[in-house]
Tab-separated table of C-alpha atoms and ligand atoms in Angstrom:
chain	number	residue	atom	x	y	z
A	1	UNK	CA	0.000	0.000	0.000
A	2	UNK	CA	1.530	3.252	-1.071
A	3	UNK	CA	1.394	5.984	1.500
A	4	UNK	CA	0.852	8.618	-1.134
A	5	UNK	CA	-2.169	7.215	-2.867
A	6	UNK	CA	-5.093	9.526	-2.426
A	7	UNK	CA	-8.336	7.555	-2.405
A	8	UNK	CA	-10.002	9.255	-5.358
A	9	UNK	CA	-8.601	11.593	-8.006
A	10	UNK	CA	-9.481	15.187	-7.222
A	11	UNK	CA	-11.130	16.073	-10.551
A	12	UNK	CA	-13.404	13.091	-10.248
A	13	UNK	CA	-14.583	14.179	-6.806
A	14	UNK	CA	-15.310	17.759	-7.753
A	15	UNK	CA	-17.673	16.823	-10.567
A	16	UNK	CA	-20.104	14.950	-8.316
A	17	UNK	CA	-23.116	16.510	-6.618
A	18	UNK	CA	-22.533	17.199	-2.934
A	19	UNK	CA	-23.616	14.571	-0.442
A	20	UNK	CA	-23.433	16.906	2.514
A	21	UNK	CA	-23.703	20.673	2.536
A	22	UNK	CA	-23.159	23.142	5.320
A	23	UNK	CA	-24.288	26.694	4.686
A	24	UNK	CA	-23.161	29.508	6.961
A	25	UNK	CA	-23.024	27.368	10.074
A	26	UNK	CA	-22.460	29.401	13.238
A	27	UNK	CA	-22.463	28.378	16.861
A	28	UNK	CA	-22.316	30.459	20.002
A	29	UNK	CA	-22.339	29.304	23.590
A	30	UNK	CA	-23.796	32.235	25.488
A	31	UNK	CA	-21.714	35.084	24.150
A	32	UNK	CA	-18.783	32.881	23.194
A	33	UNK	CA	-18.586	32.541	19.405
A	34	UNK	CA	-17.229	29.089	18.647
A	35	UNK	CA	-18.078	28.723	14.954
A	36	UNK	CA	-18.615	31.485	12.453
A	37	UNK	CA	-19.940	31.254	8.935
A	38	UNK	CA	-18.729	27.794	7.988
A	39	UNK	CA	-19.530	26.651	4.446
A	40	UNK	CA	-18.576	23.189	3.410
A	41	UNK	CA	-19.736	20.742	0.813
A	42	UNK	CA	-18.695	17.191	0.532
A	43	UNK	CA	-18.926	14.980	-2.548
A	44	UNK	CA	-19.590	11.256	-2.329
A	45	UNK	CA	-16.355	9.404	-1.723
A	46	UNK	CA	-14.473	12.452	-0.579
A	47	UNK	CA	-12.232	12.283	2.463
A	48	UNK	CA	-11.736	15.582	4.260
A	49	UNK	CA	-9.323	16.095	7.129
A	50	UNK	CA	-9.930	18.964	9.535
A	51	UNK	CA	-6.933	20.174	11.470
A	52	UNK	CA	-6.318	23.216	13.616
A	53	UNK	CA	-5.292	24.326	17.073
A	54	UNK	CA	-7.097	23.187	20.206
A	55	UNK	CA	-10.289	25.119	20.795
A	56	UNK	CA	-10.675	26.165	17.176
A	57	UNK	CA	-14.116	24.533	16.999
A	58	UNK	CA	-13.344	21.289	15.147
A	59	UNK	CA	-15.334	19.034	17.462
A	60	UNK	CA	-18.167	21.530	17.669
A	61	UNK	CA	-18.371	21.588	13.865
A	62	UNK	CA	-18.689	17.792	13.687
A	63	UNK	CA	-21.294	17.853	16.445
A	64	UNK	CA	-23.269	20.510	14.600
A	65	UNK	CA	-23.396	18.295	11.522
A	66	UNK	CA	-25.311	15.502	13.271
A	67	UNK	CA	-27.069	17.931	15.616
A	68	UNK	CA	-25.548	16.675	18.843
A	69	UNK	CA	-25.045	20.403	19.164
A	70	UNK	CA	-27.731	22.415	17.390
A	71	UNK	CA	-26.092	25.162	15.325
A	72	UNK	CA	-27.073	28.733	16.154
A	73	UNK	CA	-27.239	29.765	12.509
A	74	UNK	CA	-27.056	28.130	9.113
A	75	UNK	CA	-28.264	24.983	7.426
A	76	UNK	CA	-27.192	21.343	7.197
A	77	UNK	CA	-28.307	19.390	4.138
A	78	UNK	CA	-27.802	15.704	3.555
A	79	UNK	CA	-29.686	13.971	0.761
A	80	UNK	CA	-33.168	15.455	0.829
A	81	UNK	CA	-33.092	16.308	4.519
A	82	UNK	CA	-32.358	19.927	5.389
A	83	UNK	CA	-32.102	21.115	8.948
A	84	UNK	CA	-32.272	24.826	9.466
A	85	UNK	CA	-30.903	26.484	12.600
A	86	UNK	CA	-33.622	27.957	14.768
A	87	UNK	CA	-36.256	25.404	13.789
A	88	UNK	CA	-36.245	22.442	16.101
A	89	UNK	CA	-35.947	19.456	13.775
A	90	UNK	CA	-38.702	16.852	13.912
A	91	UNK	CA	-37.829	13.454	15.283
A	92	UNK	CA	-38.137	12.026	11.772
A	93	UNK	CA	-35.674	14.565	10.365
A	94	UNK	CA	-33.195	13.896	13.150
A	95	UNK	CA	-33.455	10.153	12.600
A	96	UNK	CA	-32.983	10.541	8.847
A	97	UNK	CA	-29.948	12.708	9.422
A	98	UNK	CA	-28.324	10.530	12.054
A	99	UNK	CA	-28.976	7.280	10.266
A	100	UNK	CA	-27.007	8.619	7.373
A	101	UNK	CA	-24.131	9.920	9.455
A	102	UNK	CA	-21.910	7.619	11.486
A	103	UNK	CA	-19.817	9.128	14.225
A	104	UNK	CA	-16.681	7.905	15.952
A	105	UNK	CA	-15.584	9.611	19.162
A	106	UNK	CA	-12.214	10.203	20.731
A	107	UNK	CA	-13.295	8.283	23.831
A	108	UNK	CA	-14.889	5.375	21.881
A	109	UNK	CA	-18.108	5.490	23.941
A	110	UNK	CA	-18.873	1.819	23.542
A	111	UNK	CA	-21.774	0.564	25.674
A	112	UNK	CA	-19.975	-1.153	28.571
A	113	UNK	CA	-22.918	-3.301	29.656
A	114	UNK	CA	-23.301	-4.948	26.252
A	115	UNK	CA	-21.091	-7.477	24.523
A	116	UNK	CA	-19.109	-6.343	21.505
A	117	UNK	CA	-21.649	-8.044	19.241
A	118	UNK	CA	-24.618	-6.352	20.946
A	119	UNK	CA	-22.833	-3.010	20.705
A	120	UNK	CA	-22.750	-3.353	16.946
A	121	UNK	CA	-26.225	-4.883	16.628
A	122	UNK	CA	-28.287	-2.667	18.951
A	123	UNK	CA	-28.968	0.296	16.669
A	124	UNK	CA	-29.529	-1.959	13.658
A	125	UNK	CA	-32.446	-3.504	15.514
A	126	UNK	CA	-33.786	-0.343	17.128
A	127	UNK	CA	-33.274	2.096	14.269
A	128	UNK	CA	-33.342	-0.011	11.092
A	129	UNK	CA	-35.783	-2.619	12.348
A	130	UNK	CA	-33.532	-5.550	11.519
A	131	UNK	CA	-34.203	-8.776	13.412
A	132	UNK	CA	-31.636	-9.898	15.898
A	133	UNK	CA	-30.391	-12.623	13.533
A	134	UNK	CA	-30.029	-10.219	10.628
A	135	UNK	CA	-28.304	-7.643	12.791
A	136	UNK	CA	-25.916	-10.140	14.329
A	137	UNK	CA	-24.992	-11.483	10.899
A	138	UNK	CA	-24.176	-7.982	9.654
A	139	UNK	CA	-22.269	-7.261	12.863
A	140	UNK	CA	-20.143	-10.371	12.505
A	141	UNK	CA	-19.187	-9.336	8.984
A	142	UNK	CA	-18.238	-5.860	10.156
A	143	UNK	CA	-16.282	-7.180	13.117
A	144	UNK	CA	-14.406	-9.476	10.753
A	145	UNK	CA	-13.696	-6.479	8.551
A	146	UNK	CA	-12.062	-4.597	11.449
A	147	UNK	CA	-10.257	-7.788	12.468
A	148	UNK	CA	-12.182	-8.460	15.677
A	149	UNK	CA	-14.587	-11.298	14.950
A	150	UNK	CA	-13.051	-13.258	17.817
A	151	UNK	CA	-14.042	-10.538	20.311
A	152	UNK	CA	-17.769	-10.720	19.525
A	153	UNK	CA	-18.783	-12.281	22.847
A	154	UNK	CA	-16.438	-10.239	25.037
A	155	UNK	CA	-17.346	-7.099	26.917
A	156	UNK	CA	-15.661	-3.881	25.756
A	157	UNK	CA	-13.707	-3.552	28.998
A	158	UNK	CA	-11.782	-6.668	27.969
A	159	UNK	CA	-10.564	-5.027	24.753
A	160	UNK	CA	-7.621	-2.699	24.219
A	161	UNK	CA	-8.225	0.922	23.291
A	162	UNK	CA	-7.349	0.273	19.661
A	163	UNK	CA	-9.739	-2.659	19.567
A	164	UNK	CA	-12.482	-0.603	21.214
A	165	UNK	CA	-12.115	2.118	18.631
A	166	UNK	CA	-12.301	-0.413	15.789
A	167	UNK	CA	-15.473	-1.811	17.379
A	168	UNK	CA	-16.852	1.734	17.549
A	169	UNK	CA	-16.138	2.088	13.835
A	170	UNK	CA	-17.942	-1.178	13.129
A	171	UNK	CA	-20.883	0.019	15.255
A	172	UNK	CA	-21.160	3.229	13.238
A	173	UNK	CA	-20.815	1.392	9.919
A	174	UNK	CA	-23.583	-1.004	10.860
A	175	UNK	CA	-26.243	1.554	9.968
A	176	UNK	CA	-24.868	1.845	6.408
A	177	UNK	CA	-24.150	5.549	6.787
A	178	UNK	CA	-23.404	7.664	3.763
A	179	UNK	CA	-20.903	9.716	5.714
A	180	UNK	CA	-18.589	8.934	8.596
A	181	UNK	CA	-17.439	11.588	11.065
A	182	UNK	CA	-14.315	10.935	13.114
A	183	UNK	CA	-13.407	13.185	16.045
A	184	UNK	CA	-9.743	12.592	16.858
A	185	UNK	CA	-10.224	8.830	16.796
A	186	UNK	CA	-6.617	8.086	17.727
A	187	UNK	CA	-5.883	10.824	20.253
A	188	UNK	CA	-6.689	8.654	23.247
A	189	UNK	CA	-4.490	5.805	21.999
A	190	UNK	CA	-0.852	4.840	22.223
A	191	UNK	CA	0.791	5.457	18.849
A	192	UNK	CA	1.001	1.767	18.121
A	193	UNK	CA	-2.704	1.171	18.801
A	194	UNK	CA	-3.507	4.318	16.841
A	195	UNK	CA	-1.911	2.734	13.786
A	196	UNK	CA	-4.340	-0.163	13.729
A	197	UNK	CA	-7.238	2.287	13.849
A	198	UNK	CA	-5.714	4.426	11.124
A	199	UNK	CA	-5.272	1.317	8.984
A	200	UNK	CA	-9.001	0.582	9.253
A	201	UNK	CA	-9.824	4.179	8.371
A	202	UNK	CA	-7.503	4.130	5.399
A	203	UNK	CA	-9.204	0.983	4.133
A	204	UNK	CA	-12.584	2.651	4.523
A	205	UNK	CA	-11.364	5.666	2.583
A	206	UNK	CA	-10.001	3.460	-0.158
A	207	UNK	CA	-13.317	1.633	-0.272
A	208	UNK	CA	-14.992	4.905	-1.231
A	209	UNK	CA	-16.509	5.967	2.103
A	210	UNK	CA	-17.199	9.680	2.463
A	211	UNK	CA	-15.419	10.862	5.576
A	212	UNK	CA	-14.711	13.925	7.663
A	213	UNK	CA	-11.804	13.306	9.990
A	214	UNK	CA	-10.773	15.720	12.722
A	215	UNK	CA	-7.231	14.680	13.484
A	216	UNK	CA	-3.870	15.557	14.908
A	217	UNK	CA	-2.242	12.975	12.633
A	218	UNK	CA	-0.607	15.159	10.035
A	219	UNK	CA	0.532	12.189	7.994
A	220	UNK	CA	-3.018	10.896	7.770
A	221	UNK	CA	-4.232	14.341	6.716
A	222	UNK	CA	-1.593	14.600	4.036
A	223	UNK	CA	-1.590	11.063	2.736
A	224	UNK	CA	-5.092	9.695	3.080
A	225	UNK	CA	-7.427	12.654	2.743
A	226	UNK	CA	-8.340	14.307	-0.540
A	227	UNK	CA	-8.847	17.694	1.019
A	228	UNK	CA	-7.539	19.390	4.116
A	229	UNK	CA	-9.347	22.123	6.028
A	230	UNK	CA	-7.449	24.201	8.543
A	231	UNK	CA	-9.570	25.850	11.217
A	232	UNK	CA	-8.650	28.567	13.656
A	233	UNK	CA	-10.861	30.620	15.964
A	234	UNK	CA	-14.058	29.115	14.667
A	235	UNK	CA	-13.360	29.776	11.013
A	236	UNK	CA	-11.925	27.929	8.042
A	237	UNK	CA	-8.626	29.690	7.414
A	238	UNK	CA	-7.444	27.545	4.549
A	239	UNK	CA	-8.623	24.575	2.535
A	240	UNK	CA	-7.628	22.723	-0.592
A	241	UNK	CA	-6.132	19.507	-1.943
A	242	UNK	CA	-4.240	17.833	0.874
A	243	UNK	CA	-0.814	17.945	-0.766
A	244	UNK	CA	-1.064	21.643	-1.560
A	245	UNK	CA	-2.374	22.739	1.826
A	246	UNK	CA	0.014	20.642	3.848
A	247	UNK	CA	3.150	21.449	1.879
A	248	UNK	CA	2.422	24.887	0.599
A	249	UNK	CA	-0.107	26.763	2.745
A	250	UNK	CA	-1.024	30.243	1.557
A	251	UNK	CA	-2.402	32.044	4.601
A	252	UNK	CA	-0.224	33.249	7.425
A	253	UNK	CA	-2.466	31.581	10.069
A	254	UNK	CA	-2.223	28.209	8.342
A	255	UNK	CA	1.531	28.522	7.962
A	256	UNK	CA	1.879	29.322	11.641
A	257	UNK	CA	-0.208	26.307	12.654
A	258	UNK	CA	1.542	23.864	10.327
A	259	UNK	CA	4.914	25.142	11.435
A	260	UNK	CA	3.962	24.512	15.062
A	261	UNK	CA	2.932	20.906	14.411
A	262	UNK	CA	5.326	19.981	11.591
A	263	UNK	CA	7.295	17.580	13.747
A	264	UNK	CA	4.299	15.359	14.473
B	1	UNK	CA	-39.332	-17.692	75.786
B	2	UNK	CA	-42.068	-20.135	74.875
B	3	UNK	CA	-42.693	-21.530	71.440
B	4	UNK	CA	-46.017	-19.716	71.401
B	5	UNK	CA	-44.325	-16.366	71.948
B	6	UNK	CA	-41.762	-17.118	69.301
B	7	UNK	CA	-44.430	-18.098	66.781
B	8	UNK	CA	-46.333	-14.890	67.442
B	9	UNK	CA	-43.218	-12.867	66.759
B	10	UNK	CA	-42.350	-14.819	63.640
B	11	UNK	CA	-45.878	-14.191	62.366
B	12	UNK	CA	-44.822	-10.572	62.018
B	13	UNK	CA	-42.116	-11.475	59.520
B	14	UNK	CA	-44.379	-11.762	56.445
B	15	UNK	CA	-45.888	-8.361	57.224
B	16	UNK	CA	-42.476	-6.749	57.574
B	17	UNK	CA	-41.343	-8.309	54.300
B	18	UNK	CA	-44.547	-7.380	52.483
B	19	UNK	CA	-44.513	-3.796	53.726
B	20	UNK	CA	-40.841	-3.323	52.823
B	21	UNK	CA	-41.303	-4.941	49.426
B	22	UNK	CA	-44.402	-2.953	48.468
B	23	UNK	CA	-42.928	0.360	49.663
B	24	UNK	CA	-39.696	-0.395	47.799
B	25	UNK	CA	-41.588	-1.272	44.635
B	26	UNK	CA	-43.600	1.952	44.801
B	27	UNK	CA	-40.424	3.937	45.412
B	28	UNK	CA	-38.320	2.291	42.712
B	29	UNK	CA	-41.037	2.895	40.114
B	30	UNK	CA	-42.255	6.360	41.142
B	31	UNK	CA	-38.654	7.455	41.628
B	32	UNK	CA	-38.125	7.312	37.852
B	33	UNK	CA	-40.641	10.006	36.838
B	34	UNK	CA	-39.706	12.037	39.901
B	35	UNK	CA	-36.039	11.958	38.887
B	36	UNK	CA	-36.961	12.771	35.288
B	37	UNK	CA	-38.933	15.799	36.519
B	38	UNK	CA	-36.079	16.841	38.756
B	39	UNK	CA	-33.727	16.848	35.769
B	40	UNK	CA	-36.223	18.313	33.304
B	41	UNK	CA	-35.449	21.337	31.164
B	42	UNK	CA	-38.760	22.883	32.261
B	43	UNK	CA	-38.377	25.041	35.343
B	44	UNK	CA	-41.943	24.337	36.505
B	45	UNK	CA	-41.419	20.579	36.531
B	46	UNK	CA	-38.102	20.962	38.315
B	47	UNK	CA	-39.697	23.132	40.980
B	48	UNK	CA	-42.580	20.730	41.539
B	49	UNK	CA	-40.152	17.809	41.843
B	50	UNK	CA	-37.842	19.704	44.183
B	51	UNK	CA	-40.735	20.641	46.445
B	52	UNK	CA	-42.085	17.096	46.497
B	53	UNK	CA	-38.698	15.562	47.233
B	54	UNK	CA	-37.906	18.087	49.937
B	55	UNK	CA	-41.301	17.676	51.635
B	56	UNK	CA	-41.204	13.898	51.517
B	57	UNK	CA	-37.717	13.762	52.984
B	58	UNK	CA	-37.953	16.555	55.535
B	59	UNK	CA	-41.012	15.314	57.434
B	60	UNK	CA	-40.378	12.308	59.703
B	61	UNK	CA	-41.866	9.051	58.385
B	62	UNK	CA	-43.985	8.569	61.477
B	63	UNK	CA	-45.652	11.936	60.914
B	64	UNK	CA	-46.371	10.934	57.312
B	65	UNK	CA	-47.948	7.682	58.416
B	66	UNK	CA	-50.162	9.436	60.992
B	67	UNK	CA	-51.058	12.056	58.422
B	68	UNK	CA	-52.062	9.450	55.858
B	69	UNK	CA	-53.747	7.006	58.227
B	70	UNK	CA	-55.579	9.383	60.569
B	71	UNK	CA	-55.615	12.470	58.384
B	72	UNK	CA	-56.840	11.122	55.057
B	73	UNK	CA	-59.081	8.579	56.685
B	74	UNK	CA	-61.411	11.181	58.204
B	75	UNK	CA	-62.354	12.308	54.729
B	76	UNK	CA	-63.421	10.380	51.681
B	77	UNK	CA	-60.853	7.590	51.422
B	78	UNK	CA	-60.593	4.738	53.847
B	79	UNK	CA	-57.262	2.994	54.139
B	80	UNK	CA	-56.338	0.006	56.264
B	81	UNK	CA	-53.120	0.300	58.280
B	82	UNK	CA	-51.080	-1.717	55.791
B	83	UNK	CA	-52.207	0.384	52.834
B	84	UNK	CA	-51.510	3.620	54.670
B	85	UNK	CA	-48.046	2.465	55.729
B	86	UNK	CA	-47.193	1.160	52.253
B	87	UNK	CA	-48.260	4.414	50.607
B	88	UNK	CA	-46.420	6.574	53.147
B	89	UNK	CA	-43.185	4.627	53.101
B	90	UNK	CA	-43.486	4.158	49.325
B	91	UNK	CA	-43.689	7.890	48.675
B	92	UNK	CA	-40.769	8.622	50.975
B	93	UNK	CA	-38.800	5.897	49.195
B	94	UNK	CA	-39.686	7.441	45.817
B	95	UNK	CA	-38.147	10.744	46.880
B	96	UNK	CA	-34.975	9.024	48.026
B	97	UNK	CA	-34.804	6.833	44.927
B	98	UNK	CA	-35.125	9.913	42.716
B	99	UNK	CA	-32.043	11.331	44.412
B	100	UNK	CA	-30.175	8.024	44.134
B	101	UNK	CA	-30.986	7.841	40.410
B	102	UNK	CA	-29.846	11.406	39.919
B	103	UNK	CA	-26.516	10.675	41.570
B	104	UNK	CA	-26.103	7.557	39.442
B	105	UNK	CA	-26.911	9.523	36.297
B	106	UNK	CA	-24.036	11.899	36.935
B	107	UNK	CA	-21.711	8.921	37.344
B	108	UNK	CA	-22.387	7.791	33.780
B	109	UNK	CA	-20.206	9.373	31.140
B	110	UNK	CA	-22.020	11.863	28.893
B	111	UNK	CA	-20.503	10.068	25.906
B	112	UNK	CA	-22.999	7.247	26.429
B	113	UNK	CA	-25.891	9.544	25.701
B	114	UNK	CA	-24.074	11.135	22.784
B	115	UNK	CA	-23.165	7.823	21.203
B	116	UNK	CA	-26.803	6.727	21.481
B	117	UNK	CA	-28.040	9.904	19.856
B	118	UNK	CA	-25.425	9.743	17.108
B	119	UNK	CA	-26.680	6.222	16.342
B	120	UNK	CA	-30.191	7.599	15.962
B	121	UNK	CA	-31.641	5.774	18.988
B	122	UNK	CA	-34.887	7.320	20.201
B	123	UNK	CA	-35.165	8.794	23.686
B	124	UNK	CA	-36.987	5.636	24.745
B	125	UNK	CA	-34.257	3.280	23.526
B	126	UNK	CA	-31.535	5.582	24.774
B	127	UNK	CA	-32.997	5.241	28.239
B	128	UNK	CA	-34.039	1.602	28.287
B	129	UNK	CA	-31.189	0.064	26.276
B	130	UNK	CA	-28.226	2.243	27.185
B	131	UNK	CA	-28.609	4.475	30.233
B	132	UNK	CA	-31.125	2.460	32.271
B	133	UNK	CA	-29.086	-0.733	32.650
B	134	UNK	CA	-26.004	1.274	33.607
B	135	UNK	CA	-28.005	3.381	36.049
B	136	UNK	CA	-29.326	0.214	37.635
B	137	UNK	CA	-25.792	-1.003	38.189
B	138	UNK	CA	-24.503	2.249	39.603
B	139	UNK	CA	-27.554	2.800	41.808
B	140	UNK	CA	-27.684	-0.743	43.160
B	141	UNK	CA	-25.422	-0.374	46.233
B	142	UNK	CA	-27.118	2.829	47.434
B	143	UNK	CA	-30.525	1.373	46.687
B	144	UNK	CA	-29.672	-1.780	48.658
B	145	UNK	CA	-28.523	0.132	51.709
B	146	UNK	CA	-31.663	2.240	51.427
B	147	UNK	CA	-33.702	-0.981	51.321
B	148	UNK	CA	-32.084	-2.192	54.550
B	149	UNK	CA	-32.900	1.159	56.137
B	150	UNK	CA	-36.467	0.826	54.898
B	151	UNK	CA	-36.743	-2.647	56.403
B	152	UNK	CA	-35.901	-1.165	59.787
B	153	UNK	CA	-38.097	1.892	59.289
B	154	UNK	CA	-41.039	-0.349	58.535
B	155	UNK	CA	-41.174	-0.886	62.307
B	156	UNK	CA	-42.897	2.465	62.686
B	157	UNK	CA	-45.904	0.956	60.931
B	158	UNK	CA	-46.552	-0.776	64.259
B	159	UNK	CA	-47.734	2.604	65.553
B	160	UNK	CA	-50.722	2.539	63.233
B	161	UNK	CA	-51.375	-1.141	63.855
B	162	UNK	CA	-49.692	-3.100	61.081
B	163	UNK	CA	-48.991	-6.549	62.523
B	164	UNK	CA	-45.315	-6.620	61.653
B	165	UNK	CA	-42.368	-7.704	63.809
B	166	UNK	CA	-42.158	-4.669	66.099
B	167	UNK	CA	-45.913	-4.712	66.616
B	168	UNK	CA	-45.850	-8.390	67.616
B	169	UNK	CA	-42.869	-7.810	69.888
B	170	UNK	CA	-44.580	-5.050	71.794
B	171	UNK	CA	-47.752	-7.113	71.903
B	172	UNK	CA	-45.932	-10.141	73.350
B	173	UNK	CA	-43.929	-8.105	75.827
B	174	UNK	CA	-47.021	-6.369	77.124
B	175	UNK	CA	-48.792	-9.669	77.521
B	176	UNK	CA	-45.925	-11.454	79.260
B	177	UNK	CA	-44.123	-8.567	80.960
B	178	UNK	CA	-40.858	-9.642	79.380
B	179	UNK	CA	-38.809	-7.136	77.474
B	180	UNK	CA	-35.208	-8.177	77.109
B	181	UNK	CA	-35.506	-11.492	75.324
B	182	UNK	CA	-38.559	-10.466	73.319
B	183	UNK	CA	-36.906	-7.429	71.830
B	184	UNK	CA	-33.647	-9.329	71.376
B	185	UNK	CA	-35.526	-11.835	69.244
B	186	UNK	CA	-37.122	-8.984	67.299
B	187	UNK	CA	-33.667	-7.534	66.665
B	188	UNK	CA	-32.407	-10.905	65.530
B	189	UNK	CA	-35.276	-11.232	63.071
B	190	UNK	CA	-34.401	-7.871	61.524
B	191	UNK	CA	-30.769	-8.909	61.222
B	192	UNK	CA	-31.747	-12.168	59.541
B	193	UNK	CA	-33.935	-10.318	57.067
B	194	UNK	CA	-31.336	-7.734	56.137
B	195	UNK	CA	-28.504	-10.217	55.553
B	196	UNK	CA	-29.818	-11.570	52.237
B	197	UNK	CA	-30.273	-8.025	50.925
B	198	UNK	CA	-26.686	-7.168	51.810
B	199	UNK	CA	-25.342	-10.388	50.295
B	200	UNK	CA	-27.323	-10.040	47.085
B	201	UNK	CA	-26.201	-6.469	46.698
B	202	UNK	CA	-22.543	-7.279	47.301
B	203	UNK	CA	-22.688	-10.152	44.839
B	204	UNK	CA	-24.403	-8.092	42.154
B	205	UNK	CA	-22.030	-5.228	42.722
B	206	UNK	CA	-18.979	-7.416	42.214
B	207	UNK	CA	-20.375	-8.950	39.080
B	208	UNK	CA	-21.846	-5.926	37.398
B	209	UNK	CA	-19.905	-2.863	38.411
B	210	UNK	CA	-17.130	-3.154	35.830
B	211	UNK	CA	-19.645	-2.710	33.058
B	212	UNK	CA	-20.443	0.952	33.476
B	213	UNK	CA	-18.854	3.856	31.637
B	214	UNK	CA	-17.861	6.786	33.775
C	301	ATP	N1	-20.876	22.798	25.617
C	301	ATP	C1	-20.064	23.891	25.563
C	301	ATP	N2	-20.317	24.977	26.314
C	301	ATP	C2	-19.529	26.062	26.273
C	301	ATP	N3	-18.416	26.157	25.518
C	301	ATP	C3	-18.100	25.108	24.752
C	301	ATP	C4	-18.898	23.906	24.731
C	301	ATP	N4	-18.332	23.029	23.878
C	301	ATP	C5	-17.233	23.644	23.378
C	301	ATP	N5	-17.086	24.883	23.887
C	301	ATP	C6	-16.026	25.845	23.573
C	301	ATP	O1	-15.941	25.933	22.177
C	301	ATP	C7	-14.604	26.088	21.757
C	301	ATP	C8	-14.284	25.086	20.689
C	301	ATP	O2	-14.320	23.783	21.261
C	301	ATP	P1	-14.086	22.483	20.407
C	301	ATP	O3	-14.152	21.353	21.338
C	301	ATP	O4	-14.983	22.475	19.240
C	301	ATP	O5	-12.586	22.691	19.917
C	301	ATP	P2	-11.629	21.672	19.177
C	301	ATP	O6	-11.130	22.374	17.971
C	301	ATP	O7	-12.322	20.370	18.979
C	301	ATP	O8	-10.448	21.521	20.211
C	301	ATP	P3	-9.572	20.215	20.566
C	301	ATP	O9	-8.528	20.113	19.509
C	301	ATP	O10	-8.981	20.564	21.895
C	301	ATP	O11	-10.483	19.053	20.626
C	301	ATP	C9	-13.736	25.971	22.998
C	301	ATP	O12	-13.385	27.257	23.394
C	301	ATP	C10	-14.665	25.358	24.011
C	301	ATP	O13	-14.353	25.815	25.292
C	302	MG	MG1	-12.091	18.437	19.761
């Protein structure tokens, strides 16, 4: 596997209709402005890395996309579901949105009282209406795909951090999402365990999954993603093809950030 | 101590168990909506729940039982002593359970709720499939020690004439003019009843506690 292969050629990506669109997303907590005027559109199969200093609003942006945090202004569109800030979305709209968006957290957030298999099967049964047999069959396939079929009957506490994160990825994939959001999926892991998670993510990207990855892994941003977005102070300060942005940033703010993290 | 006296005292055991069990059941169930109200986003609901919880916990149980048995009885409803005691102790237990649940809730990592929502689980499934089972496990030790306390508190039901252990003990001691051994036996019965609760709770705690996310 070549480290420099981008999953999909850039021209190909740009010509497709967007799968996800953010228009003028803003978020304030009280008087604290955390996101300001974020526009973003994502084509099917595109892999976008979001990098930026701590507190720049990366996590908040991801959480606004699936409405874990309702944006203060703007609009999120995925497929034919549009959620407008200020209007409380109906339960049906929220379900449609969240079914189509898988999310992987820094702290895994597996359900500790359920076996690995039940972790992956639960939402398939409750949200998609699959029977237990159907769900378990799908879960076993996904667990095999992340290399953990043998852990199916264990409880999460018996798995390493890297294994838990791969299970969390399988759990999110189980709903057949169109888009996967990753919020620093390897930050809580030892470098070695992080690698096994990154390998799974790279495979997903190569398989054509549309992904937004908030990460501190500069090599992943440069080598796996098609596009890199640099955020600072709640805004997008620079974005473009990963090679260009990472090696040749144009704005002063982006240069400063990349200089600060270049050794990672 | 004659066999007859002993039998009379033991006849109180089923009443003590029944009263404790019914009050606990009422409390465990009613504690859920009370806790939900207490943690609601609506100020009105929160205030109602706070007032209820404070009132139920601040007034001594014996006053509640008198209030329910003698107070309500003069009006339209007619309650037998057991019903009055079960309702009184049940409501007090509900207030305490609501607080135990609330404490347990804060012990569960917020990521559990977020992961459930991100997976599209409804509020119902989020509670019953994800948070509820973990809450149960976290709340179990406090709930068990509350249950042992309730078992002992059920003795105050003797004051309104429920034929439980303390009632029988005072009955026997008045009839026979013996206090020491009669009340020692009563104490022993309470100990015997609380042991299984403590054991079950310790066992469950050991086996379940690891499976909660904090
Ligand atoms: N629930 C909240 N209430 C108030 N402020 C919040 C909340 N969540 C986030 N913030 C603030 O929003 C800002 C952006 O936070 P966010 O977590 O999105 O940053 P980040 O880019 O993900 O940082 P990191 O790299 O450290 O994860 C921070 O200043 C944070 O304190
Ligand atoms: Mg973050």
